[in-house]
mmCIF file of C-alpha atoms and ligand atoms in Angstrom:
data_model
loop_
_atom_site.group_PDB
_atom_site.id
_atom_site.type_symbol
_atom_site.label_atom_id
_atom_site.label_comp_id
_atom_site.label_asym_id
_atom_site.label_seq_id
_atom_site.Cartn_x
_atom_site.Cartn_y
_atom_site.Cartn_z
ATOM 1 C CA MET A 1 0.000 0.000 0.000
ATOM 2 C CA SER A 2 1.415 3.345 -1.055
ATOM 3 C CA SER A 3 0.961 5.614 1.923
ATOM 4 C CA ASP A 4 3.465 8.071 0.458
ATOM 5 C CA ARG A 5 1.506 8.649 -2.749
ATOM 6 C CA ARG A 6 0.780 12.361 -3.024
ATOM 7 C CA ALA A 7 -2.761 13.483 -3.593
ATOM 8 C CA SER A 8 -3.477 14.825 -7.053
ATOM 9 C CA VAL A 9 -2.674 18.557 -7.350
ATOM 10 C CA PRO A 10 -5.247 20.439 -9.445
ATOM 11 C CA VAL A 11 -4.597 23.029 -12.133
ATOM 12 C CA ARG A 12 -6.973 26.007 -11.892
ATOM 13 C CA THR A 13 -8.447 28.217 -14.556
ATOM 14 C CA ARG A 14 -11.619 30.253 -15.139
ATOM 15 C CA LEU A 15 -14.428 29.905 -17.672
ATOM 16 C CA ALA A 16 -15.560 32.823 -19.835
ATOM 17 C CA ASP A 17 -18.212 33.959 -17.329
ATOM 18 C CA GLY A 18 -15.779 33.837 -14.398
ATOM 19 C CA ARG A 19 -16.670 30.427 -12.997
ATOM 20 C CA GLU A 20 -13.771 28.438 -11.603
ATOM 21 C CA LEU A 21 -12.612 25.208 -13.273
ATOM 22 C CA LEU A 22 -10.119 22.733 -11.791
ATOM 23 C CA TYR A 23 -8.417 19.834 -13.556
ATOM 24 C CA PHE A 24 -7.289 16.825 -11.510
ATOM 25 C CA PHE A 25 -4.910 14.292 -13.067
ATOM 26 C CA ASP A 26 -4.417 10.575 -12.600
ATOM 27 C CA GLY A 27 -1.146 9.743 -10.853
ATOM 28 C CA ASP A 28 1.376 12.093 -9.297
ATOM 29 C CA GLY A 29 2.027 15.615 -10.487
ATOM 30 C CA GLY A 30 0.020 17.857 -12.794
ATOM 31 C CA ARG A 31 0.438 18.598 -16.473
ATOM 32 C CA PRO A 32 1.831 21.941 -17.619
ATOM 33 C CA HIS A 33 -0.519 24.898 -17.545
ATOM 34 C CA ALA A 34 0.421 25.931 -21.066
ATOM 35 C CA SER A 35 -1.260 22.901 -22.635
ATOM 36 C CA LEU A 36 -4.684 23.838 -21.267
ATOM 37 C CA PRO A 37 -6.575 26.176 -23.604
ATOM 38 C CA GLU A 38 -8.788 29.059 -22.491
ATOM 39 C CA ASP A 39 -12.554 29.224 -22.730
ATOM 40 C CA THR A 40 -13.245 31.212 -25.924
ATOM 41 C CA ARG A 41 -17.062 31.176 -25.718
ATOM 42 C CA GLU A 42 -19.198 34.227 -25.226
ATOM 43 C CA LEU A 43 -21.356 33.410 -22.234
ATOM 44 C CA PRO A 44 -24.201 35.376 -20.648
ATOM 45 C CA ALA A 45 -23.633 36.813 -17.176
ATOM 46 C CA ARG A 46 -24.094 34.354 -14.338
ATOM 47 C CA PRO A 47 -27.638 34.057 -12.935
ATOM 48 C CA ALA A 48 -28.607 35.834 -9.735
ATOM 49 C CA THR A 49 -28.240 33.923 -6.471
ATOM 50 C CA PRO A 50 -31.430 31.929 -5.793
ATOM 51 C CA GLU A 51 -33.791 32.732 -2.954
ATOM 52 C CA LEU A 52 -33.989 30.934 0.373
ATOM 53 C CA ARG A 53 -37.139 30.636 2.473
ATOM 54 C CA TYR A 54 -37.562 29.119 5.915
ATOM 55 C CA ASP A 55 -40.312 26.560 6.562
ATOM 56 C CA ARG A 56 -41.192 27.231 10.176
ATOM 57 C CA LEU A 57 -43.384 24.151 10.438
ATOM 58 C CA LEU A 58 -40.548 21.736 9.687
ATOM 59 C CA GLY A 59 -37.694 24.047 10.674
ATOM 60 C CA GLU A 60 -36.060 23.575 7.270
ATOM 61 C CA TRP A 61 -34.726 25.814 4.488
ATOM 62 C CA VAL A 62 -36.007 25.683 0.893
ATOM 63 C CA SER A 63 -34.012 27.101 -2.052
ATOM 64 C CA TYR A 64 -35.826 28.482 -5.119
ATOM 65 C CA ALA A 65 -33.632 28.420 -8.223
ATOM 66 C CA ALA A 66 -36.119 29.385 -10.932
ATOM 67 C CA HIS A 67 -33.334 29.840 -13.521
ATOM 68 C CA ARG A 68 -32.691 26.078 -13.367
ATOM 69 C CA GLN A 69 -35.819 25.581 -15.474
ATOM 70 C CA SER A 70 -33.789 26.609 -18.527
ATOM 71 C CA ARG A 71 -30.863 24.255 -17.914
ATOM 72 C CA THR A 72 -29.768 21.648 -20.448
ATOM 73 C CA HIS A 73 -31.933 18.520 -20.351
ATOM 74 C CA LEU A 74 -30.617 15.203 -21.734
ATOM 75 C CA PRO A 75 -28.823 16.687 -24.771
ATOM 76 C CA PRO A 76 -27.564 14.320 -27.513
ATOM 77 C CA ALA A 77 -23.863 13.380 -27.273
ATOM 78 C CA ARG A 78 -22.900 15.911 -29.965
ATOM 79 C CA GLU A 79 -24.222 18.714 -27.742
ATOM 80 C CA CYS A 80 -22.931 17.372 -24.419
ATOM 81 C CA PRO A 81 -21.497 20.215 -22.285
ATOM 82 C CA LEU A 82 -19.202 17.832 -20.332
ATOM 83 C CA CYS A 83 -17.341 16.336 -23.301
ATOM 84 C CA PRO A 84 -13.910 17.884 -23.986
ATOM 85 C CA SER A 85 -13.831 20.831 -26.393
ATOM 86 C CA SER A 86 -12.745 20.290 -30.004
ATOM 87 C CA ASP A 87 -11.776 22.543 -32.911
ATOM 88 C CA THR A 88 -15.391 22.743 -33.980
ATOM 89 C CA ARG A 89 -17.215 22.822 -30.640
ATOM 90 C CA ALA A 90 -16.559 24.594 -27.318
ATOM 91 C CA THR A 91 -18.028 22.927 -24.224
ATOM 92 C CA GLU A 92 -17.905 23.689 -20.481
ATOM 93 C CA ILE A 93 -14.456 22.072 -20.468
ATOM 94 C CA PRO A 94 -12.039 23.893 -22.832
ATOM 95 C CA ALA A 95 -9.353 21.160 -22.765
ATOM 96 C CA PRO A 96 -9.156 18.658 -25.672
ATOM 97 C CA ASP A 97 -8.884 15.851 -23.095
ATOM 98 C CA TYR A 98 -8.962 15.526 -19.312
ATOM 99 C CA ASP A 99 -9.000 13.017 -16.465
ATOM 100 C CA VAL A 100 -11.273 14.648 -13.855
ATOM 101 C CA ALA A 101 -12.657 18.186 -14.216
ATOM 102 C CA VAL A 102 -14.504 20.149 -11.515
ATOM 103 C CA PHE A 103 -16.243 23.428 -12.280
ATOM 104 C CA GLU A 104 -18.879 25.733 -10.831
ATOM 105 C CA ASN A 105 -22.390 24.833 -11.975
ATOM 106 C CA ARG A 106 -23.803 27.280 -14.521
ATOM 107 C CA PHE A 107 -27.276 26.814 -12.955
ATOM 108 C CA PRO A 108 -26.542 26.588 -9.219
ATOM 109 C CA ALA A 109 -29.142 25.913 -6.519
ATOM 110 C CA PHE A 110 -26.833 27.766 -4.088
ATOM 111 C CA GLY A 111 -24.553 30.698 -4.987
ATOM 112 C CA PRO A 112 -22.696 32.172 -6.750
ATOM 113 C CA GLU A 113 -22.759 34.569 -3.772
ATOM 114 C CA THR A 114 -21.173 33.279 -0.566
ATOM 115 C CA GLY A 115 -20.943 34.524 2.989
ATOM 116 C CA GLY A 116 -23.300 35.458 5.764
ATOM 117 C CA ALA A 117 -24.403 33.207 8.604
ATOM 118 C CA LEU A 118 -28.012 32.028 8.309
ATOM 119 C CA ARG A 119 -30.483 32.444 11.125
ATOM 120 C CA PRO A 120 -34.210 31.645 11.228
ATOM 121 C CA PRO A 121 -36.008 34.831 10.150
ATOM 122 C CA ASP A 122 -37.532 37.335 12.573
ATOM 123 C CA TRP A 123 -40.444 37.883 10.228
ATOM 124 C CA ALA A 124 -42.345 34.918 8.745
ATOM 125 C CA PHE A 125 -41.891 35.810 5.083
ATOM 126 C CA GLU A 126 -38.365 37.197 5.140
ATOM 127 C CA GLU A 127 -36.250 36.036 2.177
ATOM 128 C CA PHE A 128 -32.517 35.311 2.185
ATOM 129 C CA PRO A 129 -30.033 34.827 -0.655
ATOM 130 C CA ALA A 130 -29.311 31.101 -1.120
ATOM 131 C CA VAL A 131 -25.570 31.608 -0.739
ATOM 132 C CA GLY A 132 -23.111 28.752 -1.196
ATOM 133 C CA ARG A 133 -21.598 26.988 -4.158
ATOM 134 C CA CYS A 134 -22.548 24.184 -6.536
ATOM 135 C CA GLU A 135 -19.956 22.321 -8.570
ATOM 136 C CA VAL A 136 -20.021 19.655 -11.269
ATOM 137 C CA VAL A 137 -17.469 16.827 -11.228
ATOM 138 C CA ALA A 138 -16.838 15.172 -14.604
ATOM 139 C CA PHE A 139 -15.398 11.713 -13.904
ATOM 140 C CA SER A 140 -14.089 11.026 -17.408
ATOM 141 C CA ALA A 141 -13.664 12.643 -20.835
ATOM 142 C CA ASP A 142 -15.398 9.563 -22.283
ATOM 143 C CA HIS A 143 -19.075 10.323 -22.818
ATOM 144 C CA ALA A 144 -19.999 6.619 -22.743
ATOM 145 C CA ALA A 145 -18.123 5.790 -19.507
ATOM 146 C CA SER A 146 -19.818 5.144 -16.172
ATOM 147 C CA PHE A 147 -18.535 5.251 -12.605
ATOM 148 C CA PRO A 148 -18.692 1.457 -12.071
ATOM 149 C CA GLY A 149 -16.526 1.076 -15.199
ATOM 150 C CA LEU A 150 -13.785 3.552 -14.186
ATOM 151 C CA THR A 151 -10.274 2.282 -13.457
ATOM 152 C CA ARG A 152 -9.282 2.068 -9.844
ATOM 153 C CA GLN A 153 -6.696 4.804 -10.373
ATOM 154 C CA ARG A 154 -9.385 7.095 -11.770
ATOM 155 C CA VAL A 155 -11.630 6.448 -8.769
ATOM 156 C CA ARG A 156 -8.687 7.427 -6.579
ATOM 157 C CA THR A 157 -8.342 10.692 -8.550
ATOM 158 C CA VAL A 158 -12.065 11.350 -8.094
ATOM 159 C CA ILE A 159 -11.749 10.734 -4.329
ATOM 160 C CA ASP A 160 -8.772 13.121 -4.233
ATOM 161 C CA ALA A 161 -10.856 15.733 -6.060
ATOM 162 C CA TRP A 162 -13.768 15.282 -3.620
ATOM 163 C CA THR A 163 -11.336 15.587 -0.707
ATOM 164 C CA HIS A 164 -9.770 18.750 -2.125
ATOM 165 C CA ARG A 165 -13.160 20.339 -2.778
ATOM 166 C CA THR A 166 -14.530 19.429 0.656
ATOM 167 C CA ALA A 167 -11.534 21.051 2.367
ATOM 168 C CA GLU A 168 -11.695 24.194 0.239
ATOM 169 C CA LEU A 169 -15.478 24.656 0.233
ATOM 170 C CA SER A 170 -15.604 24.097 4.008
ATOM 171 C CA ARG A 171 -13.451 27.208 4.366
ATOM 172 C CA LEU A 172 -15.812 29.411 2.325
ATOM 173 C CA ALA A 173 -17.712 31.969 4.391
ATOM 174 C CA GLY A 174 -21.191 30.837 5.347
ATOM 175 C CA VAL A 175 -20.895 27.172 4.272
ATOM 176 C CA GLY A 176 -22.704 24.809 6.679
ATOM 177 C CA GLN A 177 -22.174 21.435 4.989
ATOM 178 C CA VAL A 178 -20.466 20.006 1.893
ATOM 179 C CA PHE A 179 -22.471 17.304 0.120
ATOM 180 C CA ILE A 180 -20.886 15.152 -2.587
ATOM 181 C CA PHE A 181 -23.143 12.975 -4.686
ATOM 182 C CA GLU A 182 -23.726 11.176 -7.940
ATOM 183 C CA ASN A 183 -27.172 10.698 -9.473
ATOM 184 C CA ARG A 184 -26.998 7.916 -12.046
ATOM 185 C CA GLY A 185 -29.815 7.170 -14.488
ATOM 186 C CA ALA A 186 -32.533 9.251 -16.134
ATOM 187 C CA GLU A 187 -35.063 7.373 -13.947
ATOM 188 C CA ILE A 188 -33.958 9.404 -10.940
ATOM 189 C CA GLY A 189 -33.706 12.757 -12.635
ATOM 190 C CA VAL A 190 -30.289 12.847 -14.307
ATOM 191 C CA THR A 191 -30.278 15.594 -16.961
ATOM 192 C CA LEU A 192 -26.897 14.738 -18.544
ATOM 193 C CA HIS A 193 -25.741 11.247 -19.556
ATOM 194 C CA HIS A 194 -22.027 12.097 -19.406
ATOM 195 C CA PRO A 195 -20.565 10.437 -16.258
ATOM 196 C CA HIS A 196 -20.533 13.125 -13.600
ATOM 197 C CA GLY A 197 -21.397 13.944 -10.029
ATOM 198 C CA GLN A 198 -22.112 17.119 -8.117
ATOM 199 C CA ILE A 199 -21.045 18.986 -5.021
ATOM 200 C CA TYR A 200 -23.341 21.243 -3.010
ATOM 201 C CA ALA A 201 -21.862 23.573 -0.414
ATOM 202 C CA TYR A 202 -25.029 24.415 1.530
ATOM 203 C CA PRO A 203 -25.386 27.480 3.760
ATOM 204 C CA PHE A 204 -26.887 25.227 6.478
ATOM 205 C CA PRO A 205 -26.494 21.691 7.870
ATOM 206 C CA THR A 206 -29.025 19.470 6.049
ATOM 207 C CA PRO A 207 -32.129 18.081 7.829
ATOM 208 C CA ARG A 208 -31.087 14.439 7.408
ATOM 209 C CA THR A 209 -27.662 15.092 8.920
ATOM 210 C CA LEU A 210 -29.133 17.008 11.856
ATOM 211 C CA THR A 211 -31.456 14.070 12.589
ATOM 212 C CA GLN A 212 -28.483 11.691 12.614
ATOM 213 C CA LEU A 213 -26.513 14.067 14.856
ATOM 214 C CA GLU A 214 -29.409 14.314 17.288
ATOM 215 C CA SER A 215 -29.556 10.499 17.485
ATOM 216 C CA ALA A 216 -25.810 10.400 18.168
ATOM 217 C CA ARG A 217 -26.083 13.140 20.794
ATOM 218 C CA ARG A 218 -28.951 11.407 22.599
ATOM 219 C CA TYR A 219 -27.145 8.045 22.509
ATOM 220 C CA ARG A 220 -24.094 9.592 24.127
ATOM 221 C CA ALA A 221 -26.195 11.547 26.645
ATOM 222 C CA GLU A 222 -27.707 8.233 27.737
ATOM 223 C CA GLY A 223 -24.194 7.048 28.533
ATOM 224 C CA ARG A 224 -24.003 4.560 25.688
ATOM 225 C CA GLY A 225 -20.945 5.812 23.796
ATOM 226 C CA GLU A 226 -20.550 6.528 20.078
ATOM 227 C CA LEU A 227 -23.594 5.631 17.973
ATOM 228 C CA PHE A 228 -21.720 5.328 14.657
ATOM 229 C CA ALA A 229 -19.127 3.001 16.220
ATOM 230 C CA ASP A 230 -21.740 0.819 17.893
ATOM 231 C CA LEU A 231 -23.870 0.560 14.736
ATOM 232 C CA LEU A 232 -20.858 -0.692 12.769
ATOM 233 C CA ALA A 233 -19.872 -3.095 15.559
ATOM 234 C CA ASP A 234 -23.432 -4.452 15.719
ATOM 235 C CA GLU A 235 -23.563 -4.961 11.939
ATOM 236 C CA LEU A 236 -20.203 -6.756 11.997
ATOM 237 C CA ALA A 237 -21.281 -8.952 14.927
ATOM 238 C CA ASP A 238 -24.564 -9.844 13.216
ATOM 239 C CA GLY A 239 -22.869 -10.365 9.868
ATOM 240 C CA ARG A 240 -25.955 -11.159 7.786
ATOM 241 C CA ARG A 241 -26.032 -7.812 5.989
ATOM 242 C CA ILE A 242 -22.287 -7.349 5.347
ATOM 243 C CA VAL A 243 -21.604 -6.948 1.623
ATOM 244 C CA ALA A 244 -17.837 -6.349 1.579
ATOM 245 C CA ARG A 245 -15.213 -5.799 4.235
ATOM 246 C CA GLY A 246 -11.744 -4.288 4.000
ATOM 247 C CA ARG A 247 -9.109 -3.335 6.536
ATOM 248 C CA TYR A 248 -10.393 0.242 6.895
ATOM 249 C CA TRP A 249 -13.950 0.136 5.532
ATOM 250 C CA THR A 250 -17.046 -2.061 5.668
ATOM 251 C CA ALA A 251 -19.979 -2.033 3.243
ATOM 252 C CA TYR A 252 -23.307 -3.303 4.506
ATOM 253 C CA VAL A 253 -27.037 -3.125 3.886
ATOM 254 C CA PRO A 254 -28.340 -1.338 6.989
ATOM 255 C CA TYR A 255 -30.641 -3.241 9.350
ATOM 256 C CA ALA A 256 -33.495 -0.799 8.624
ATOM 257 C CA ALA A 257 -32.784 -0.020 4.943
ATOM 258 C CA ARG A 258 -35.478 2.103 3.301
ATOM 259 C CA MET A 259 -34.791 1.527 -0.384
ATOM 260 C CA PRO A 260 -34.889 -1.786 -2.313
ATOM 261 C CA LEU A 261 -31.135 -1.407 -2.859
ATOM 262 C CA GLU A 262 -29.254 0.378 -0.097
ATOM 263 C CA VAL A 263 -25.609 0.002 0.897
ATOM 264 C CA HIS A 264 -23.705 2.023 3.472
ATOM 265 C CA VAL A 265 -19.913 2.237 3.239
ATOM 266 C CA VAL A 266 -18.482 3.172 6.630
ATOM 267 C CA PRO A 267 -14.901 3.766 7.812
ATOM 268 C CA HIS A 268 -13.665 1.750 10.812
ATOM 269 C CA ARG A 269 -12.163 4.892 12.339
ATOM 270 C CA SER A 270 -14.162 7.843 13.604
ATOM 271 C CA VAL A 271 -13.485 10.630 11.076
ATOM 272 C CA PRO A 272 -15.860 13.542 10.312
ATOM 273 C CA ASP A 273 -15.211 14.064 6.598
ATOM 274 C CA LEU A 274 -13.142 13.004 3.575
ATOM 275 C CA PRO A 275 -10.180 15.340 4.298
ATOM 276 C CA ALA A 276 -9.715 13.591 7.670
ATOM 277 C CA LEU A 277 -9.108 10.191 6.013
ATOM 278 C CA SER A 278 -5.581 8.757 5.780
ATOM 279 C CA HIS A 279 -3.920 7.862 2.486
ATOM 280 C CA GLU A 280 -4.415 4.171 3.278
ATOM 281 C CA GLU A 281 -8.110 4.701 3.927
ATOM 282 C CA ARG A 282 -8.566 6.591 0.651
ATOM 283 C CA GLU A 283 -6.632 3.954 -1.242
ATOM 284 C CA GLU A 284 -8.762 1.097 0.068
ATOM 285 C CA LEU A 285 -11.926 3.142 -0.451
ATOM 286 C CA SER A 286 -11.204 3.441 -4.184
ATOM 287 C CA GLY A 287 -11.346 -0.360 -4.458
ATOM 288 C CA LEU A 288 -14.258 -0.935 -2.089
ATOM 289 C CA TYR A 289 -16.355 1.816 -3.709
ATOM 290 C CA LEU A 290 -15.868 0.222 -7.130
ATOM 291 C CA ASP A 291 -16.627 -3.188 -5.643
ATOM 292 C CA VAL A 292 -19.975 -1.986 -4.250
ATOM 293 C CA LEU A 293 -21.023 -0.225 -7.483
ATOM 294 C CA GLN A 294 -19.974 -3.210 -9.594
ATOM 295 C CA ARG A 295 -22.035 -5.538 -7.392
ATOM 296 C CA ILE A 296 -25.083 -3.328 -7.930
ATOM 297 C CA GLU A 297 -24.290 -3.248 -11.670
ATOM 298 C CA ALA A 298 -24.081 -7.052 -11.785
ATOM 299 C CA LEU A 299 -27.608 -7.583 -10.413
ATOM 300 C CA TYR A 300 -29.433 -6.721 -13.641
ATOM 301 C CA PRO A 301 -28.657 -6.871 -17.379
ATOM 302 C CA THR A 302 -29.313 -3.113 -17.770
ATOM 303 C CA PRO A 303 -27.728 -0.218 -15.782
ATOM 304 C CA THR A 304 -29.326 0.343 -12.374
ATOM 305 C CA PRO A 305 -30.178 3.929 -11.421
ATOM 306 C CA TYR A 306 -28.687 4.968 -8.096
ATOM 307 C CA ILE A 307 -27.848 7.889 -5.833
ATOM 308 C CA ALA A 308 -24.398 7.726 -4.231
ATOM 309 C CA ALA A 309 -24.435 10.244 -1.370
ATOM 310 C CA TRP A 310 -21.536 11.237 0.873
ATOM 311 C CA TYR A 311 -22.687 12.157 4.351
ATOM 312 C CA GLN A 312 -20.082 14.451 5.887
ATOM 313 C CA ALA A 313 -20.084 16.258 9.224
ATOM 314 C CA PRO A 314 -21.500 19.798 9.124
ATOM 315 C CA VAL A 315 -18.852 22.525 9.091
ATOM 316 C CA ASN A 316 -18.294 24.375 12.389
ATOM 317 C CA HIS A 317 -21.105 22.469 14.104
ATOM 318 C CA PRO A 318 -20.769 21.914 17.871
ATOM 319 C CA LEU A 319 -21.537 18.180 17.461
ATOM 320 C CA ARG A 320 -19.197 17.732 14.480
ATOM 321 C CA GLY A 321 -16.879 15.495 16.515
ATOM 322 C CA GLN A 322 -19.704 12.996 17.070
ATOM 323 C CA TYR A 323 -20.302 12.493 13.341
ATOM 324 C CA ARG A 324 -18.711 9.857 11.109
ATOM 325 C CA VAL A 325 -18.346 10.341 7.349
ATOM 326 C CA HIS A 326 -19.996 7.599 5.312
ATOM 327 C CA LEU A 327 -21.412 6.794 1.899
ATOM 328 C CA GLN A 328 -25.003 5.782 1.268
ATOM 329 C CA VAL A 329 -25.749 4.230 -2.111
ATOM 330 C CA THR A 330 -29.469 3.813 -2.734
ATOM 331 C CA SER A 331 -31.528 2.666 -5.690
ATOM 332 C CA PRO A 332 -35.311 2.570 -6.148
ATOM 333 C CA ARG A 333 -34.961 -0.498 -8.414
ATOM 334 C CA ARG A 334 -36.814 -3.444 -6.851
ATOM 335 C CA ALA A 335 -36.887 -5.784 -9.878
ATOM 336 C CA ALA A 336 -35.614 -5.849 -13.466
ATOM 337 C CA GLY A 337 -38.387 -3.595 -14.765
ATOM 338 C CA LYS A 338 -39.755 -2.127 -11.535
ATOM 339 C CA LEU A 339 -38.927 0.996 -9.540
ATOM 340 C CA LYS A 340 -40.115 1.894 -6.059
ATOM 341 C CA TYR A 341 -41.930 5.227 -6.082
ATOM 342 C CA LEU A 342 -42.122 7.358 -2.999
ATOM 343 C CA ALA A 343 -45.889 7.563 -2.623
ATOM 344 C CA GLY A 344 -48.289 8.675 0.111
ATOM 345 C CA SER A 345 -46.682 7.208 3.218
ATOM 346 C CA GLU A 346 -43.072 7.928 2.233
ATOM 347 C CA ALA A 347 -43.551 11.266 0.431
ATOM 348 C CA ALA A 348 -46.152 12.774 2.735
ATOM 349 C CA MET A 349 -45.352 11.268 6.133
ATOM 350 C CA GLY A 350 -41.706 10.250 5.753
ATOM 351 C CA ALA A 351 -42.725 6.758 6.919
ATOM 352 C CA PHE A 352 -41.114 4.105 4.734
ATOM 353 C CA ILE A 353 -42.655 0.787 3.766
ATOM 354 C CA GLY A 354 -39.871 -1.553 2.617
ATOM 355 C CA ASP A 355 -40.341 -3.828 -0.397
ATOM 356 C CA VAL A 356 -37.295 -6.047 0.137
ATOM 357 C CA ILE A 357 -35.892 -7.615 3.312
ATOM 358 C CA PRO A 358 -32.383 -6.120 3.880
ATOM 359 C CA GLU A 359 -30.816 -9.563 4.530
ATOM 360 C CA ASP A 360 -31.986 -10.722 1.081
ATOM 361 C CA THR A 361 -30.508 -7.634 -0.594
ATOM 362 C CA ALA A 362 -27.167 -8.258 1.119
ATOM 363 C CA GLU A 363 -27.137 -11.901 0.045
ATOM 364 C CA ARG A 364 -27.802 -10.970 -3.579
ATOM 365 C CA LEU A 365 -25.050 -8.349 -3.548
ATOM 366 C CA ARG A 366 -22.554 -10.752 -1.933
ATOM 367 C CA GLY A 367 -23.316 -13.334 -4.606
ATOM 368 C CA ALA A 368 -23.005 -10.847 -7.465
ATOM 369 C CA LEU A 369 -19.175 -10.829 -7.488
ATOM 370 C CA PRO A 370 -16.306 -12.760 -5.831
ATOM 371 C CA PRO A 371 -15.599 -11.610 -2.242
ATOM 372 C CA PHE A 372 -13.837 -8.258 -1.914
ATOM 373 C CA ALA A 373 -10.220 -8.624 -0.850
ATOM 374 C CA ALA A 374 -8.477 -5.609 0.641
ATOM 375 C CA SER A 375 -5.260 -7.135 -0.690
ATOM 376 C CA ARG A 376 -6.447 -6.395 -4.224
ATOM 377 C CA ALA A 377 -5.131 -2.894 -3.578
ATOM 378 C CA ALA A 378 -1.565 -4.179 -3.693
ATOM 379 C CA GLU A 379 -2.250 -6.381 -6.729
ATOM 380 C CA ASP A 380 -3.787 -3.556 -8.732
ATOM 381 C CA GLU A 381 -0.751 -1.376 -8.255
ATOM 382 C CA ALA A 382 1.767 -4.066 -9.140
HETATM 383 ZN ZN1 LIG B 1 -20.274 14.016 -22.977
#
C-alpha cells in the first residue's frame, strides 16, 4: 500500500463567465498549464443567487432556483457540455482531453454569492439569498463511460478531487455542509448522460444530517458511547447484511434499509469528513467503492439507477466530533423492470414501507461478485 503517494494537485483556470474550473490528473504531479486552452465562448452573465425561504413548520430551508428551469436537459452526445472541447465545438471544459474536471455549476441551486451566517427569520416571510456553491465533477472525458466502469486509479483521482473540494469549500464563508453525490440514471432525474457527479456547499447543515446528529447526541447523553461506532460493531457482529469488508472500511445493507437497494460504506475509524481520512483509507476506499457499485451493476442486465451520497459532518457544528463520514448508495430499483416510487406514506409522512428484506438484498449483492479482498489494492498497483 502506497501511503506516500501524493494526492493529485489540481490546475486552476476560469471559464468565460468567471466560474472556476479545476483539472485533476491521474497519478502524481500535474500537467503543464500551457497545454490547457482558455474558454473562448461568449457566455451570458451568471444568474442571480437563488432565494432561500424558511419553513417554520418543519424548521427547514427551501431554495428556489427558478433559472434552473432553462438548464440543459438530456442533450444528444454531440451537444454534451461535459465532453472535452474540439476545434469545432466549445463545451464547459475547454481542454481537448482531461482526467477529472470540476467546475462551478452554470445553474446553481446555491450561490454564486457566498458569505453570511443564516439564522431563522424574525419575520415569517423574510427572504434570504441562497448563498453557497454548486460544482459539477466530470469523472471522465469519455461520454460513454460510467462510474462502475472507471479504473481504480481514476476512482482514486475522483476521491482526491472530492477531498480537495470538501476542504476548500468548508473554508468558504457561510458554508454549513459540503455534500458530494452522484445521481446515475434518467429514472432518478439525471439531466446529462455524461458520467458526472455534483457537489453542493449548503449554507446550512441538512435536515437528514441534523437528525443523525441528534440520534448520536442522545445516545451519548444516555451514557451509551458513540452511535456510529456501535452501529458498525453491531452490523459486523450480526454479519448477515455485510456486503464487503476491507481493513479500513465495511460495506453493509443497513438493518433498517429504506430503499430496495441500499448500501452504506463506513470507515472503521471515527473521522468527520473526507479530508480527515488517511492515504491508506482513501486507497482502500477506491477499491471498495468500485466493488460496491460493480455488485449493484451485476444484479441486472441493464444499468441500475442509483444515488451515491456522501454524508459528511457539518462545518463548524458543535456536534461535528460525534459524526462519522460515510457513503449511502441507494436505488429505487426493486426488480428488473420495476422501480419503487415514494408515494403517500413515504412522500407525505416520511414513513417508509420496505419492499425487500435487507438480509436478502445483502445476500444478492454478496453473490453478485467474488468476495472483496483488501489485498487487491496491492495487486492492482503491481
Ligand atoms: Zn459528454
